[in-house]
mmCIF file of C-alpha atoms in Angstrom:
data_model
loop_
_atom_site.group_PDB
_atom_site.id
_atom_site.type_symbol
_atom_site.label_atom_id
_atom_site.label_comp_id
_atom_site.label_asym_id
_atom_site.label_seq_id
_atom_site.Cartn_x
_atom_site.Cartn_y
_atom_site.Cartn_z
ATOM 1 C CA UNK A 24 70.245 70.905 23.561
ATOM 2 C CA UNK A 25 72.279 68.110 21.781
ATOM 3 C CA UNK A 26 72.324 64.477 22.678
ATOM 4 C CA UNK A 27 74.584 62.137 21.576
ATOM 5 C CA UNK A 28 73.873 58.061 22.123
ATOM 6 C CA UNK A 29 76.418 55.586 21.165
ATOM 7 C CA UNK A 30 75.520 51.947 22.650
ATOM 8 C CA UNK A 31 79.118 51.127 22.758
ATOM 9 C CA UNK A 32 80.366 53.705 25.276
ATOM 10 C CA UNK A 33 80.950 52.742 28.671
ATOM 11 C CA UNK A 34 79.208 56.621 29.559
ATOM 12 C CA UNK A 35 77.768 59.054 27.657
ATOM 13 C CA UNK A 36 79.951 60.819 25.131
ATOM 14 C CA UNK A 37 81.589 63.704 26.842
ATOM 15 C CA UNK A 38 82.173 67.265 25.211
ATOM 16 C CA UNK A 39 85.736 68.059 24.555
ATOM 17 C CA UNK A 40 85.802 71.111 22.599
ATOM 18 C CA UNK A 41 83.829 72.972 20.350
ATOM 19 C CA UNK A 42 81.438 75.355 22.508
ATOM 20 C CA UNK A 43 83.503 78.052 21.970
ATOM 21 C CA UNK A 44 81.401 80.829 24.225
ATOM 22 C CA UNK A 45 80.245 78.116 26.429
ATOM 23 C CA UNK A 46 76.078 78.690 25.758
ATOM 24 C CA UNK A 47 75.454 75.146 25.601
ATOM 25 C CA UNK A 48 74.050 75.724 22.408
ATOM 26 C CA UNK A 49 75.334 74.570 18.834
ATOM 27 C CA UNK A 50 75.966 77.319 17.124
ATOM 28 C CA UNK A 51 75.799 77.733 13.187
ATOM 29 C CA UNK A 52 78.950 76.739 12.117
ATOM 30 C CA UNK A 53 80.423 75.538 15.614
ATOM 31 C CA UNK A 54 81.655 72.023 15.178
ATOM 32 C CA UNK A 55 81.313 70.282 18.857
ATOM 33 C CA UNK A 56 83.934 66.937 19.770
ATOM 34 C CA UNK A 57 82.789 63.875 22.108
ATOM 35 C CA UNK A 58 85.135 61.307 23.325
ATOM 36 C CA UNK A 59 83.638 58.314 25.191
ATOM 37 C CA UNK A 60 85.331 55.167 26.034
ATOM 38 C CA UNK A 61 83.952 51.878 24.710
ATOM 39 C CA UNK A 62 82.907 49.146 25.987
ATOM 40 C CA UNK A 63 85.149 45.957 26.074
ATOM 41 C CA UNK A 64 85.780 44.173 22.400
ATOM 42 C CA UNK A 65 83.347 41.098 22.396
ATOM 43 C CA UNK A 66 84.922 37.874 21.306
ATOM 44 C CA UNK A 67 82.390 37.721 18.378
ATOM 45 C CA UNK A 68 83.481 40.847 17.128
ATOM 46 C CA UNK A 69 87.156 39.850 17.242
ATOM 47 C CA UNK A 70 85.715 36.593 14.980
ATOM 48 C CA UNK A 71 83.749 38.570 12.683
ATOM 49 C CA UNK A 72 86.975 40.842 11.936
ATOM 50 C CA UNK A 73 84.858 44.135 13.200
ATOM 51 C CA UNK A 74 84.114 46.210 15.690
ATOM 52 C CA UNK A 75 80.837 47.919 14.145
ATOM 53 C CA UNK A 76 78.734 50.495 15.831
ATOM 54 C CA UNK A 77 76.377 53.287 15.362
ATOM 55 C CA UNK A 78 76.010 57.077 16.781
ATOM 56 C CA UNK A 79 72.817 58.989 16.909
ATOM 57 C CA UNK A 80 72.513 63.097 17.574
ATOM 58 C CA UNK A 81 69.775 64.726 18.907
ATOM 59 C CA UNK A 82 68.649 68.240 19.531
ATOM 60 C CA UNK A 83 66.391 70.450 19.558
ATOM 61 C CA UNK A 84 66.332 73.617 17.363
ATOM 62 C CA UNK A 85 65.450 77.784 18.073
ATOM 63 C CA UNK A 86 62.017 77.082 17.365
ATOM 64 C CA UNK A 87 61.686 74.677 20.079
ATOM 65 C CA UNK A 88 60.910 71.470 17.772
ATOM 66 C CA UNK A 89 63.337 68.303 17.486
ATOM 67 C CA UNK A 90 66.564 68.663 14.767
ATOM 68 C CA UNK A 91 66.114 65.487 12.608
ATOM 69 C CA UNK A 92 67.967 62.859 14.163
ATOM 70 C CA UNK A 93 71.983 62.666 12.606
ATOM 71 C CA UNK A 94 73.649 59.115 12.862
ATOM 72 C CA UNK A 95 76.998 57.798 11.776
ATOM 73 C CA UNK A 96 78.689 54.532 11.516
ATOM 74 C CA UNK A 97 82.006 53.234 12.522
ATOM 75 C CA UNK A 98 83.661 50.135 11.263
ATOM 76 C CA UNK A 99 87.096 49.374 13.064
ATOM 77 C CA UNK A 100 88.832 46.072 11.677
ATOM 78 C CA UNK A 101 90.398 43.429 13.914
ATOM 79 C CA UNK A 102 93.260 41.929 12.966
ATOM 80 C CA UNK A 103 92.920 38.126 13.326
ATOM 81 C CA UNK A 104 96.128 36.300 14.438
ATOM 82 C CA UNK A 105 94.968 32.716 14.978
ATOM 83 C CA UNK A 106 97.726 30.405 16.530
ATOM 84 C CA UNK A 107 97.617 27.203 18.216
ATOM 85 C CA UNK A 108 99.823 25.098 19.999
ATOM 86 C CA UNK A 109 100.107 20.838 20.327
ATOM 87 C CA UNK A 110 101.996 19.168 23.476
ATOM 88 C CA UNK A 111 102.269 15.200 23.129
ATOM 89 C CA UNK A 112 103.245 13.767 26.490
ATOM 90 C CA UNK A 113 103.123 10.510 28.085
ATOM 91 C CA UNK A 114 103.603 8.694 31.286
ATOM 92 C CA UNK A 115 103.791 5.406 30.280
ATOM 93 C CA UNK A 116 107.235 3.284 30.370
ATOM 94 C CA UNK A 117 107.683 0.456 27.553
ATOM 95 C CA UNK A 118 110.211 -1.847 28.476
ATOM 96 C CA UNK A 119 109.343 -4.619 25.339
ATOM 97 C CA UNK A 120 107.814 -5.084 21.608
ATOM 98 C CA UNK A 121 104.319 -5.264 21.948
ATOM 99 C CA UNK A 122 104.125 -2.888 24.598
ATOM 100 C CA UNK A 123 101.408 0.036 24.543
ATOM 101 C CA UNK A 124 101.198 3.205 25.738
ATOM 102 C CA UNK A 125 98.939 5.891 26.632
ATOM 103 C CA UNK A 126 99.013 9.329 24.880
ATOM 104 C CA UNK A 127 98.419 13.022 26.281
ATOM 105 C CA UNK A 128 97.794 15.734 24.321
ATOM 106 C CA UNK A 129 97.350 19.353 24.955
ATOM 107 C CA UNK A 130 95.872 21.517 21.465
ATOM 108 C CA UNK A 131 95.923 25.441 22.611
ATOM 109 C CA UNK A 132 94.428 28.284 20.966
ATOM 110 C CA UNK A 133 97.502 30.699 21.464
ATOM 111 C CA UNK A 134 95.910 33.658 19.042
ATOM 112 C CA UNK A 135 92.865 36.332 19.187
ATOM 113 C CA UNK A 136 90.335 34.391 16.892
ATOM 114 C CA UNK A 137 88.152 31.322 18.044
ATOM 115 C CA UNK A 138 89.260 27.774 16.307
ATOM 116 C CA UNK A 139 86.517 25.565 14.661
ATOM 117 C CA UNK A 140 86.715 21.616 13.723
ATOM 118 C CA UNK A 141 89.760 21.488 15.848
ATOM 119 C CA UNK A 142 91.574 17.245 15.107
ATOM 120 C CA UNK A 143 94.495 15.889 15.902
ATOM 121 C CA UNK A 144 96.376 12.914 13.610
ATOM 122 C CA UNK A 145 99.014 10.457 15.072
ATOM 123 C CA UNK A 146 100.268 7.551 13.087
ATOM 124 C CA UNK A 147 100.890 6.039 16.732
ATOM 125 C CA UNK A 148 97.137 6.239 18.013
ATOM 126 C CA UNK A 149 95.954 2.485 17.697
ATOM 127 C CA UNK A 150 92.052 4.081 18.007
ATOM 128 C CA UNK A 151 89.905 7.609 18.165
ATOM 129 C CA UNK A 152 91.346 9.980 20.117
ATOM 130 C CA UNK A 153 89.350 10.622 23.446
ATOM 131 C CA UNK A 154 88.519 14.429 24.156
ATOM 132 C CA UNK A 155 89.158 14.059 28.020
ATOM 133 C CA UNK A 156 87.954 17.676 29.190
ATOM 134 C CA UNK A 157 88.465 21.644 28.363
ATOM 135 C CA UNK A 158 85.191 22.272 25.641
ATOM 136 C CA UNK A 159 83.423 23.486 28.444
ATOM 137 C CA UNK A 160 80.788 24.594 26.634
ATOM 138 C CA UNK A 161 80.477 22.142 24.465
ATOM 139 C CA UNK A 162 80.447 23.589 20.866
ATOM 140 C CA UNK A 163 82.908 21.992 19.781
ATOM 141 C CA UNK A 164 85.745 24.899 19.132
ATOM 142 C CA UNK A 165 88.482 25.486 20.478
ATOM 143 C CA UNK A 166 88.116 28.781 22.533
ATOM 144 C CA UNK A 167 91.053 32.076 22.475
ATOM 145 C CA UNK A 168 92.871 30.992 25.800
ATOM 146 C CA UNK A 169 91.174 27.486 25.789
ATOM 147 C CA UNK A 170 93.141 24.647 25.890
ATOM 148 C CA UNK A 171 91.290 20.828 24.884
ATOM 149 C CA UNK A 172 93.000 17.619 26.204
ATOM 150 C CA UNK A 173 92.838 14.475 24.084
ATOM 151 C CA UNK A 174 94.312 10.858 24.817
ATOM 152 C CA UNK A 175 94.891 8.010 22.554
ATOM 153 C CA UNK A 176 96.330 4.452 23.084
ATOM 154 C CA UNK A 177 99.174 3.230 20.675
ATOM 155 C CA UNK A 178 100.078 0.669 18.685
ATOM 156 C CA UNK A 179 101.936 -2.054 19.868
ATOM 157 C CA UNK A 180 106.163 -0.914 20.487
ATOM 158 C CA UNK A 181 108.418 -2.604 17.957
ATOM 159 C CA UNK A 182 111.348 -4.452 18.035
ATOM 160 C CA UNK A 183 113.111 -2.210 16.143
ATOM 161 C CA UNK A 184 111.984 0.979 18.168
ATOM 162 C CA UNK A 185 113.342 -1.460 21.402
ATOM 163 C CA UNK A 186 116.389 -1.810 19.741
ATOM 164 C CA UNK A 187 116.534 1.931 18.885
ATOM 165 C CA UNK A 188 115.965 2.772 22.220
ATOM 166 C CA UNK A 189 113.375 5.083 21.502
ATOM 167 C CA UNK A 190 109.688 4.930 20.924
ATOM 168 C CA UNK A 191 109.592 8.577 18.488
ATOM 169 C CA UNK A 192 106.208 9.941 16.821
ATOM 170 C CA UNK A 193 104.802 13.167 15.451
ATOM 171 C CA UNK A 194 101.009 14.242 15.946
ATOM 172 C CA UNK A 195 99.560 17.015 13.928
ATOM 173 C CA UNK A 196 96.862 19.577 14.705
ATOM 174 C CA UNK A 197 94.664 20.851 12.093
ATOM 175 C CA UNK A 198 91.905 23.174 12.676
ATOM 176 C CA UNK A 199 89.646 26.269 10.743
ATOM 177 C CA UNK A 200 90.067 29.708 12.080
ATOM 178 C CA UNK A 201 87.252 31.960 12.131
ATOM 179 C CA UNK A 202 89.660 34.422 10.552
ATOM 180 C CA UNK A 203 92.800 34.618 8.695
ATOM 181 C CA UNK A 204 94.771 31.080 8.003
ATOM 182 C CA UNK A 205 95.899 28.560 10.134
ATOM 183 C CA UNK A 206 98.744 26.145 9.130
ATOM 184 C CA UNK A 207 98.723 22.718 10.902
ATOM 185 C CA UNK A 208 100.926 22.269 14.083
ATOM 186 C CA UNK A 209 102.752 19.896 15.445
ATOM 187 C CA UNK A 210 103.815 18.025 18.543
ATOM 188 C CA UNK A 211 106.872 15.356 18.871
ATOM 189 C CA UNK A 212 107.704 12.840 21.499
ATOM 190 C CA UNK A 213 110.586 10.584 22.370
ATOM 191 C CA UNK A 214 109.960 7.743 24.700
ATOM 192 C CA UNK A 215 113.045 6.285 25.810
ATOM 193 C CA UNK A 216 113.208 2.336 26.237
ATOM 194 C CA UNK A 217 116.187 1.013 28.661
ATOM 195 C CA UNK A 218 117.889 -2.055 27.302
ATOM 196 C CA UNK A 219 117.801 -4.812 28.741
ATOM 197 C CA UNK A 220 120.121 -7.738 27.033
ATOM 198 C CA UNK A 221 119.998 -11.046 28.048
ATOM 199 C CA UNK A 222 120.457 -14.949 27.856
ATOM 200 C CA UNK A 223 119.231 -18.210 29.159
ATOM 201 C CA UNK A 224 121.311 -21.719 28.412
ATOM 202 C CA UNK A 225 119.588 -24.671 29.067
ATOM 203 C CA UNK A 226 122.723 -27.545 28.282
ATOM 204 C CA UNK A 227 120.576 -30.893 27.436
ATOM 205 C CA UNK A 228 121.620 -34.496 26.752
ATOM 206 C CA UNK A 229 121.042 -35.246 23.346
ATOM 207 C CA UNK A 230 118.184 -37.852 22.248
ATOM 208 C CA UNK A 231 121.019 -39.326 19.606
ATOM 209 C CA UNK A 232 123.241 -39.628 22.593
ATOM 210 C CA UNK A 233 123.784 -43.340 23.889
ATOM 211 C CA UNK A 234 121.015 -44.418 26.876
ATOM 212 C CA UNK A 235 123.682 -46.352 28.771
ATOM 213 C CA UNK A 236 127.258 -45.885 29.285
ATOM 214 C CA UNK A 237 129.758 -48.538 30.065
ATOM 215 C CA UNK A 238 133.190 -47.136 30.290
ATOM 216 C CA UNK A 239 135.511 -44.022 29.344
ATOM 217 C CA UNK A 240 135.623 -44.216 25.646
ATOM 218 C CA UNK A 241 131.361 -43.747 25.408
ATOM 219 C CA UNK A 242 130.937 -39.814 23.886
ATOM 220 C CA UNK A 243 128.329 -38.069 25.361
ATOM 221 C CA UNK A 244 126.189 -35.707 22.995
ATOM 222 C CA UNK A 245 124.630 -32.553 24.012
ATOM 223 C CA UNK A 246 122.232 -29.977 22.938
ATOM 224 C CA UNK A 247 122.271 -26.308 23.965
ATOM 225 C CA UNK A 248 119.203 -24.292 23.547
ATOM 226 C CA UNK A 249 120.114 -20.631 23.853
ATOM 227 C CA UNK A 250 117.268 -18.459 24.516
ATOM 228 C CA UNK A 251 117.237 -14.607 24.473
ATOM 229 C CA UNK A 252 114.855 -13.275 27.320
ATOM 230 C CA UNK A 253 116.113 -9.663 27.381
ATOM 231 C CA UNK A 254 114.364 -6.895 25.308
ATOM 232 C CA UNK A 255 117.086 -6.342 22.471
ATOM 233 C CA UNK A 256 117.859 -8.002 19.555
ATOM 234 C CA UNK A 257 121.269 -9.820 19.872
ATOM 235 C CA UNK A 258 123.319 -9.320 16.545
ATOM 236 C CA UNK A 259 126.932 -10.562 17.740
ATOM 237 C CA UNK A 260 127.810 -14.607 17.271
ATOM 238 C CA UNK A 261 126.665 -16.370 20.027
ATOM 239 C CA UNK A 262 129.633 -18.765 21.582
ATOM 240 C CA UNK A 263 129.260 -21.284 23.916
ATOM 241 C CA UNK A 264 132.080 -22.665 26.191
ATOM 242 C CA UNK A 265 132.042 -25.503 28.221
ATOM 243 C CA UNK A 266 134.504 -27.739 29.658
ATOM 244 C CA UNK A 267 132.823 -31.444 28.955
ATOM 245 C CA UNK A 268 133.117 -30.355 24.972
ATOM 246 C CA UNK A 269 136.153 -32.513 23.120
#
């Protein structure tokens, strides 16, 4: 009587082959074949790099007393492929310098091996980034499958990103794999900013201009105070026209 015990099958090994007159007993010199399906791979084993288990045999001999017990060991690797993956989004709609905006981020472990000391970098966060939600278990790694969502708020908008158009920034993703190696990732966005030119003329009389007038040949002096209230930087001459002007 032979028994076979493997914790990581699902059932008890099964005979395949190998009792070739069917006695139930084996024979000297009769090699007998199990084949069991195992258990699901644990997520720890997938980390460690290993699947590692043990088998134990059993049986009892002619004589009626126990065979000593036979074991083996099995060591299957595991591949690690760690990946992750960085989305920068944001809803927010700058329309002038000194403008802020809020920051989304997405990091996602994409691969087959858990992701420690995940941290994200953006030139363009004005303060620590806030982990909004997704470490639901609250270890701090970045789970296969998980995804952790982050938000930031920026640094004021520049004139010269208005007058680009754009607000565009790069955030990077670092993080330590629990196997294999992990280069940093990245994730881009382009704000667009609409622009918005304009001008105000305020036409003043001038404090060297005469107080009182008396007849036709008096000259009149003016001031104009031109005043830019749209969102762009004006770089063509300004011209004024005006009809009273000699």
């Amino acid at each position: 009587n032979v028994v076979l015990d493997d914790q990581k099958c699902v059932v008890p090994p099964a005979l395949i082959s190998g009792d070739a007159n069917n006695d139930n007993r084996l024979n000297a010199n009769e090699t007998w074949t199990y084949t069991c399906t195992s258990v699901n791979v644990t997520q720890d084993e997938v980390d460690d790099g290993s699947v590692d288990n043990t088998v134990t045999a059993n049986g009892t001999g002619a004589d009626g007393a126990p065979v000593p017990t036979a074991t083996d060991t099995l060591e299957t690797p595991v591949a690690p492929a760690p990946a992750f993956s960085l989305l920068k989004t944001t809803a927010s709609a700058p329309t002038r310098a000194g403008d802020r905006l809020t920051y989304n981020f997405e990091l996602r472990n994409d691969g087959n091996v858990t992701i420690f000391s995940p941290a994200l970098s953006d030139p363009k966060c004005a303060s620590a980034f806030t982990l909004l939600s997704g470490d639901t278990d609250g270890d701090g790694a970045l789970d296969v499958g998980g995804i952790h969502f982050y938000s930031c708020e920026s640094v004021p908008v520049t004139q010269i990103e208005v007058d680009a158009g754009t607000v565009d920034n790069e955030a990077t993703a670092t993080g330590t794999p629990a196997g294999g190696t992990l280069a940093p990732t990245t994730g881009d966005n382009q704000t667009p900013i609409a622009p918005d030119p304009a001008l105000a003329l305020d036409k003043r009389l001038s404090a060297s201009s005469p107080t009182s007038y008396n007849d036709t040949t008096d000259v009149l002096m003016y001031d104009f105070v031109v005043t830019n209230t749209g969102n762009v930087t004006l770089t063509a001459a300004i011209t004024i026209n005006d009809t009273d002007l000699d």
